[in-house]
Coordinates of C-alpha atoms in Angstrom, one line a residue:
M174 CA 11.2 15.2 -12.5
P175 CA 8.5 17.3 -10.8
L176 CA 5.6 15.2 -9.4
D177 CA 2.1 15.6 -10.7
A178 CA 0.4 16.0 -7.3
A179 CA -3.0 16.2 -8.9
A180 CA -2.5 12.8 -10.6
I181 CA -1.1 11.3 -7.4
K182 CA -4.0 12.7 -5.4
A183 CA -6.4 10.8 -7.6
D184 CA -4.8 7.5 -6.4
F185 CA -6.0 8.3 -2.8
P186 CA -9.8 7.7 -2.4
M187 CA -10.1 9.6 0.9
L188 CA -8.9 12.7 -0.8
A189 CA -11.8 12.7 -3.2
R190 CA -14.2 13.1 -0.2
Q191 CA -16.1 16.3 0.3
I192 CA -17.6 17.4 3.6
N193 CA -20.4 19.9 3.5
G194 CA -19.8 20.4 -0.2
K195 CA -16.1 21.4 0.4
P196 CA -13.0 19.4 -0.6
L197 CA -10.8 17.8 2.0
V198 CA -7.5 19.4 2.6
Y199 CA -5.4 16.9 4.4
L200 CA -2.4 18.4 6.1
D201 CA -1.8 15.8 8.9
S202 CA 0.6 13.3 7.3
G203 CA 3.0 13.7 10.1
A204 CA 0.5 11.9 12.3
T205 CA -0.6 9.4 9.6
S206 CA -0.7 9.4 5.8
Q207 CA -3.6 8.6 3.5
K208 CA -3.6 5.3 1.6
P209 CA -3.4 4.8 -2.2
N210 CA -5.6 2.3 -4.0
A211 CA -2.6 0.1 -4.5
V212 CA -2.3 -0.5 -0.7
I213 CA -6.0 -1.0 -0.2
E214 CA -6.2 -3.4 -3.1
A215 CA -3.2 -5.5 -2.0
M216 CA -4.7 -6.0 1.4
D217 CA -8.1 -6.8 -0.1
N218 CA -6.5 -9.3 -2.5
Y219 CA -4.9 -11.2 0.5
Y220 CA -8.2 -11.4 2.3
R221 CA -10.2 -12.4 -0.8
N222 CA -7.7 -14.7 -2.6
A223 CA -4.8 -15.9 -0.4
Y224 CA -6.0 -15.7 3.2
A225 CA -4.1 -18.2 5.4
S226 CA -1.6 -18.2 8.2
V227 CA 2.0 -17.9 7.2
N228 CA 5.1 -20.1 7.8
R229 CA 3.1 -23.1 8.9
G230 CA 0.8 -24.6 6.3
A231 CA 2.0 -26.8 3.4
Y232 CA -1.0 -26.1 1.3
T233 CA -1.2 -23.7 -1.7
I234 CA -2.8 -20.6 -0.2
A235 CA -0.6 -20.8 2.9
A236 CA 2.4 -20.8 0.6
E237 CA 1.0 -17.9 -1.3
A238 CA 0.4 -15.9 1.9
T239 CA 3.9 -16.6 3.1
D240 CA 5.3 -15.5 -0.3
L241 CA 3.3 -12.2 -0.1
L242 CA 4.6 -11.5 3.4
E243 CA 8.2 -12.3 2.5
N244 CA 8.0 -10.3 -0.7
A245 CA 7.0 -7.4 1.5
R246 CA 9.9 -7.9 3.8
A247 CA 12.3 -8.0 0.8
A248 CA 10.7 -4.7 -0.5
V249 CA 11.2 -3.0 2.9
A250 CA 14.8 -4.2 3.1
R251 CA 15.5 -2.8 -0.4
F252 CA 13.7 0.5 0.4
I253 CA 16.1 1.3 3.3
G254 CA 19.2 -0.3 1.9
A255 CA 19.3 -3.1 4.4
P256 CA 22.2 -5.5 3.5
K257 CA 20.1 -8.6 4.4
T258 CA 16.4 -9.2 4.2
H259 CA 16.4 -11.1 7.5
E260 CA 17.4 -7.9 9.3
I261 CA 13.9 -6.6 8.8
I262 CA 11.8 -7.3 11.9
F263 CA 8.0 -6.6 11.7
T264 CA 6.3 -5.1 14.8
K265 CA 2.9 -3.5 15.2
N266 CA 4.3 0.1 15.1
A267 CA 7.5 2.1 15.7
T268 CA 6.8 2.4 19.4
E269 CA 6.7 -1.4 19.8
A270 CA 9.9 -1.6 17.7
M271 CA 11.7 0.8 20.0
N272 CA 10.4 -1.0 23.1
L273 CA 11.6 -4.3 21.6
F274 CA 15.1 -2.8 21.2
V275 CA 15.2 -1.2 24.6
Q276 CA 13.8 -4.3 26.4
S277 CA 16.0 -6.7 24.5
W278 CA 19.3 -5.0 23.8
G279 CA 19.0 -2.5 26.7
R280 CA 18.3 -5.1 29.4
A281 CA 21.1 -7.3 28.1
N282 CA 23.7 -4.6 27.9
L283 CA 23.0 -1.8 30.3
E284 CA 23.7 -1.8 34.0
E285 CA 23.7 0.8 36.8
G286 CA 25.6 3.9 35.8
D287 CA 25.7 3.1 32.0
V288 CA 24.9 6.1 29.8
V289 CA 22.2 6.5 27.1
V290 CA 22.3 9.7 24.9
I291 CA 19.1 11.1 23.4
T292 CA 18.0 14.6 22.3
E293 CA 15.6 17.2 23.5
M294 CA 13.5 16.8 20.3
E295 CA 12.7 13.1 20.6
H296 CA 9.2 11.6 20.4
H297 CA 8.0 10.0 23.6
A298 CA 8.6 6.6 22.0
N299 CA 12.4 7.3 22.2
I300 CA 12.2 8.7 25.7
V301 CA 9.9 6.7 27.9
P302 CA 11.3 3.2 27.2
W303 CA 14.7 4.5 28.2
Q304 CA 13.2 6.1 31.3
M305 CA 11.5 2.8 32.2
L306 CA 14.8 1.1 32.0
R307 CA 16.4 3.9 34.1
N308 CA 13.8 3.3 36.8
E309 CA 14.8 -0.4 36.9
R310 CA 18.5 -0.3 36.3
N311 CA 19.5 3.3 37.4
I312 CA 21.1 4.1 34.1
E313 CA 22.0 7.7 33.1
I314 CA 20.2 9.5 30.3
R315 CA 22.0 12.5 28.8
W316 CA 20.2 15.0 26.5
I317 CA 21.7 16.7 23.4
P318 CA 20.2 20.2 23.5
I319 CA 18.7 22.2 20.7
T320 CA 19.5 25.7 19.4
E321 CA 17.1 28.6 19.2
T322 CA 16.6 27.7 15.5
G323 CA 15.5 24.2 16.4
E324 CA 18.7 22.3 15.4
L325 CA 20.8 20.0 17.5
D326 CA 23.6 21.7 19.5
L327 CA 26.5 19.4 18.9
S328 CA 29.2 21.7 20.4
E329 CA 29.7 19.4 23.4
L330 CA 28.9 16.1 21.7
D331 CA 32.2 14.5 22.6
L332 CA 31.6 15.3 26.3
L333 CA 28.0 13.9 26.2
L334 CA 29.3 10.7 24.5
D335 CA 32.0 10.1 27.1
G336 CA 31.2 6.7 28.5
A337 CA 28.0 6.2 26.5
K338 CA 26.8 2.7 25.5
V339 CA 24.1 3.8 23.1
V340 CA 23.0 6.9 21.2
S341 CA 19.3 7.1 20.1
V342 CA 18.4 10.1 17.9
T343 CA 15.5 10.9 15.6
A344 CA 16.5 11.4 12.0
M345 CA 13.8 14.0 11.6
S346 CA 11.8 15.9 14.2
N347 CA 8.1 15.4 14.1
V348 CA 7.6 18.9 15.5
L349 CA 10.3 21.0 14.0
G350 CA 10.9 19.2 10.8
T351 CA 14.7 19.3 11.6
L352 CA 16.8 16.9 9.6
N353 CA 19.6 15.7 11.9
P354 CA 23.2 14.9 10.9
I355 CA 22.8 11.2 11.6
R356 CA 26.0 10.1 10.0
R357 CA 28.1 12.6 12.0
I358 CA 26.5 11.5 15.2
A359 CA 26.8 7.8 14.4
D360 CA 30.5 8.2 13.6
A361 CA 31.1 10.1 16.9
A362 CA 29.1 7.4 18.8
H363 CA 31.1 4.6 17.3
A364 CA 34.4 6.5 18.1
A365 CA 33.2 6.7 21.7
G366 CA 32.4 3.0 21.8
A367 CA 28.6 3.3 21.6
I368 CA 26.1 1.9 19.2
M369 CA 23.7 4.1 17.2
M370 CA 20.0 3.8 17.0
T371 CA 17.8 6.2 15.0
D372 CA 14.1 6.8 14.8
G373 CA 13.2 7.0 11.1
S374 CA 9.5 7.4 11.5
Q375 CA 9.4 10.8 9.9
F376 CA 12.4 10.4 7.7
V377 CA 11.8 7.1 5.9
P378 CA 8.5 8.2 4.3
H379 CA 9.9 11.3 2.8
L380 CA 13.6 10.9 1.9
P381 CA 15.9 8.4 0.2
T382 CA 17.1 6.1 3.0
D383 CA 20.2 4.0 3.2
V384 CA 21.0 2.6 6.6
V385 CA 24.6 1.7 5.6
E386 CA 25.3 5.2 4.4
M387 CA 23.7 6.6 7.6
G388 CA 26.2 4.6 9.6
V389 CA 23.6 3.4 12.1
D390 CA 23.4 0.1 13.9
A391 CA 19.6 0.0 14.2
M392 CA 16.6 2.0 13.0
I393 CA 12.9 2.0 13.7
F394 CA 10.0 3.3 11.6
T395 CA 6.3 2.8 11.0
G396 CA 4.1 1.8 8.1
H397 CA 1.2 4.2 8.5
K398 CA 3.2 7.4 7.9
M399 CA 4.6 6.1 4.6
L400 CA 1.2 5.4 2.8
G401 CA 0.9 1.9 4.4
P402 CA -1.7 0.7 6.9
T403 CA -1.7 1.0 10.7
G404 CA -0.7 -2.0 12.7
V405 CA 2.8 -2.6 11.2
G406 CA 6.2 -1.2 12.2
V407 CA 9.8 -2.1 11.5
L408 CA 12.9 -2.6 13.5
W409 CA 16.0 -2.9 11.4
G410 CA 19.3 -3.9 12.9
T411 CA 22.6 -5.3 11.7
T412 CA 22.7 -9.1 11.7
E413 CA 25.5 -9.0 14.4
L414 CA 23.4 -6.9 16.7
L415 CA 20.1 -8.8 16.2
E416 CA 21.7 -12.2 16.7
A417 CA 23.3 -11.1 20.0
M418 CA 19.9 -9.7 21.3
P419 CA 17.7 -12.0 23.4
P420 CA 14.1 -12.6 22.3
F421 CA 11.5 -10.0 23.4
L422 CA 8.3 -12.1 23.2
G423 CA 7.9 -15.8 23.6
G424 CA 5.5 -18.1 21.7
G425 CA 4.9 -19.5 18.3
D426 CA 7.3 -19.2 15.5
M427 CA 10.1 -17.5 17.5
I428 CA 11.3 -20.9 18.7
L429 CA 13.4 -23.6 17.1
Q430 CA 12.8 -26.2 19.8
V431 CA 10.9 -26.3 23.1
T432 CA 11.2 -28.9 25.8
K433 CA 10.2 -29.1 29.5
E434 CA 13.7 -27.9 30.3
G435 CA 13.7 -24.8 28.0
F436 CA 13.8 -23.5 24.4
T437 CA 16.1 -22.5 21.6
T438 CA 15.3 -19.5 19.4
N439 CA 14.5 -19.6 15.8
E440 CA 16.7 -17.8 13.2
L441 CA 16.3 -14.2 12.2
P442 CA 13.8 -12.6 11.6
H443 CA 11.5 -15.1 13.2
K444 CA 13.3 -14.9 16.5
F445 CA 11.6 -11.5 17.1
E446 CA 8.2 -12.3 15.5
A447 CA 6.4 -14.4 18.0
G448 CA 2.8 -15.4 17.1
T449 CA 0.8 -14.8 14.0
P450 CA 2.0 -11.5 12.5
N451 CA -0.2 -8.7 11.0
I452 CA -0.1 -10.4 7.7
A453 CA -2.5 -8.1 5.7
E454 CA -0.8 -5.0 7.1
I455 CA 2.7 -6.2 6.2
I456 CA 1.5 -7.0 2.7
G457 CA 0.0 -3.5 2.6
L458 CA 3.3 -2.0 3.6
G459 CA 5.0 -3.8 0.8
A460 CA 2.5 -2.3 -1.6
A461 CA 3.2 1.2 -0.2
V462 CA 6.9 0.7 -0.6
E463 CA 6.4 -0.3 -4.3
Y464 CA 4.2 2.7 -4.8
L465 CA 6.8 5.1 -3.4
E466 CA 9.6 3.3 -5.4
A467 CA 7.6 3.8 -8.6
I468 CA 7.5 7.6 -7.9
G469 CA 11.1 7.7 -6.8
M470 CA 12.2 8.9 -3.4
E471 CA 14.4 11.6 -4.9
N472 CA 11.4 13.0 -6.6
V473 CA 9.4 12.8 -3.4
R474 CA 12.1 14.8 -1.6
E475 CA 12.4 17.4 -4.4
H476 CA 8.6 17.9 -4.3
E477 CA 8.5 18.3 -0.6
V478 CA 11.4 20.8 -0.4
S479 CA 9.7 22.9 -3.1
L480 CA 6.3 22.7 -1.2
T481 CA 8.0 23.5 2.1
A482 CA 9.7 26.6 0.6
Y483 CA 6.3 27.7 -0.8
A484 CA 4.5 27.2 2.5
M485 CA 7.1 29.1 4.5
R486 CA 7.2 31.9 2.0
T487 CA 3.4 32.1 1.8
L488 CA 2.8 32.1 5.5
K489 CA 5.5 34.8 6.1
E490 CA 4.2 37.0 3.3
R491 CA 0.6 36.8 4.3
F492 CA 0.9 36.9 8.1
G493 CA 4.3 38.5 8.9
D494 CA 5.2 38.6 12.5
D495 CA 1.7 37.3 13.5
I496 CA 2.8 33.8 12.7
T497 CA 5.7 31.7 14.0
V498 CA 6.9 28.6 12.2
H499 CA 9.2 26.7 14.5
G500 CA 12.3 25.0 13.2
P501 CA 15.0 25.7 10.7
A502 CA 14.4 28.5 8.2
E503 CA 16.1 26.8 5.3
P504 CA 13.6 24.4 3.5
A505 CA 16.4 22.0 2.4
S506 CA 17.3 21.6 6.1
R507 CA 13.9 20.3 7.2
G508 CA 11.0 18.1 6.2
G509 CA 7.5 19.3 5.3
V510 CA 6.3 19.8 8.9
F511 CA 5.2 23.2 10.1
S512 CA 4.5 23.7 13.8
I513 CA 2.9 27.1 14.0
E514 CA 1.8 29.7 16.5
Y515 CA -0.7 32.2 15.2
K516 CA -1.3 35.5 17.2
D517 CA -2.8 34.6 20.6
V518 CA -5.0 31.8 19.3
H519 CA -4.7 28.5 21.2
P520 CA -3.6 25.7 18.9
H521 CA -6.7 23.6 19.6
D522 CA -9.0 26.6 18.9
L523 CA -7.0 27.2 15.7
S524 CA -7.4 23.6 14.5
Q525 CA -11.1 23.7 15.1
V526 CA -11.4 26.9 13.0
L527 CA -9.4 25.3 10.2
D528 CA -11.6 22.2 10.4
Q529 CA -14.6 24.4 9.5
A530 CA -12.8 24.9 6.1
N531 CA -12.0 21.1 6.0
V532 CA -8.3 21.8 6.5
C533 CA -6.9 19.0 8.7
V534 CA -4.0 19.9 11.0
R535 CA -2.9 18.5 14.3
A536 CA -2.9 20.5 17.6
G537 CA -1.2 19.4 20.8
H538 CA 2.2 18.5 22.1
H539 CA 2.8 15.9 19.4
C540 CA 4.1 13.3 21.8
A541 CA 7.1 15.6 22.5
K542 CA 6.5 17.2 25.8
P543 CA 10.2 17.7 26.8
L544 CA 10.6 19.6 23.5
M545 CA 7.6 21.7 24.2
Q546 CA 9.1 22.7 27.6
V547 CA 12.3 23.7 25.9
M548 CA 10.4 25.7 23.3
G549 CA 8.4 27.4 26.1
V550 CA 5.0 26.4 24.7
N551 CA 2.3 24.0 25.8
A552 CA 1.2 23.1 22.2
T553 CA 1.4 24.0 18.6
A554 CA -0.8 23.6 15.5
R555 CA 1.1 21.4 13.1
A556 CA 0.5 21.1 9.4
S557 CA 2.4 18.4 7.5
V558 CA 2.6 17.4 3.8
H559 CA 3.2 14.4 1.7
I560 CA 3.3 13.6 -2.0
Y561 CA -0.5 14.2 -2.6
N562 CA -0.3 17.8 -1.4
D563 CA 0.3 20.8 -3.6
E564 CA 0.4 24.6 -3.5
A565 CA -3.4 24.8 -3.5
D566 CA -3.4 23.0 -0.2
I567 CA -1.0 25.6 1.3
D568 CA -3.2 28.4 -0.1
A569 CA -6.3 26.7 1.6
L570 CA -4.4 26.6 4.9
A571 CA -3.5 30.3 4.6
D572 CA -7.1 31.2 3.6
A573 CA -8.4 29.3 6.6
L574 CA -5.9 31.0 8.9
E575 CA -7.2 34.4 7.7
S576 CA -10.7 33.3 8.6
A577 CA -9.6 32.9 12.2
D578 CA -9.2 36.7 12.4
N579 CA -13.0 37.2 11.9
I580 CA -13.9 34.5 14.4
F581 CA -11.5 35.7 17.1
G582 CA -12.1 39.4 16.4
F583 CA -8.6 40.4 15.3

């Protein structure tokens, strides 16, 4: 059923704010999403009524805090179709989750000459950790190229996968909005003897997600892009994979036993969660998951495809060849991310002009410099939507773009 974006927007206190008497038009959810009252209240309730450390105390509020955290873990597992709750590992963000995987699995399994396959559209978080390991181990990194329409060129996939140990691919580009064929790549990776990791940071907040159906062995994503707070990310991996990986950080709660001679690791998920976790943030993520589940991720996707189609149609009709929207032309083949070039206006200048109308977009390289090089640009202005956006927000973006003509003398 169609979403009532106006009713949803009322759940987000930030979106009621006005600046200089004008409403806020928030179009930067690709960077971070706004937070509904349900998330804010869940975190506030923990601090007010159940604040204690988890997994250690035998007293009532410690047990309550532990239950709140573990309920959030169960919610996240359910949300992505994880077969087992203990496969959900909490980190502080998706970047830490990827570094955990690379430093643990990668260091244990990759030696000189081994092959890692990534793509030209990856976020730096799925590039730099592999490059750091390459500098240490002299592994080989191969790149799946992109087409002129911003989609992966899989014509030589089998050749790229020859001898590969791991394939690590974003499920959705944070610049182009491209939705990648993860199941196809995962099946090919497995046939070549490699494991499959995917970056779900842009995918999980916007589309129904089932890691089993996707065919991947591991996935990372972050809480703050899916209506949850900052300070919490997730690594999901199969039980077999996680149990074989060595611990990443050492300290409290990741151990089963410590002696002067050594240590033994705790069971999953605690093996990878050393120290006191971000308890409030994890609880907030659990509340965000429940909020999205109540709306229904199929409904979220339907709303965003419709809004994406409206945005691309509106921008093309109003600006014609003066505007370029990078990425696939078909709304159903992409997410609600619009990286644009407008006439000869620098993206940073454009974002400042839009800010004068309280239209919030992101300008820059979007932590994807290799992709920018392939695209032949230094930066883009990126608008991105979520469930609280509607056609009026797209109209406000277009109106603000028109105002740039007066400022820059077009």
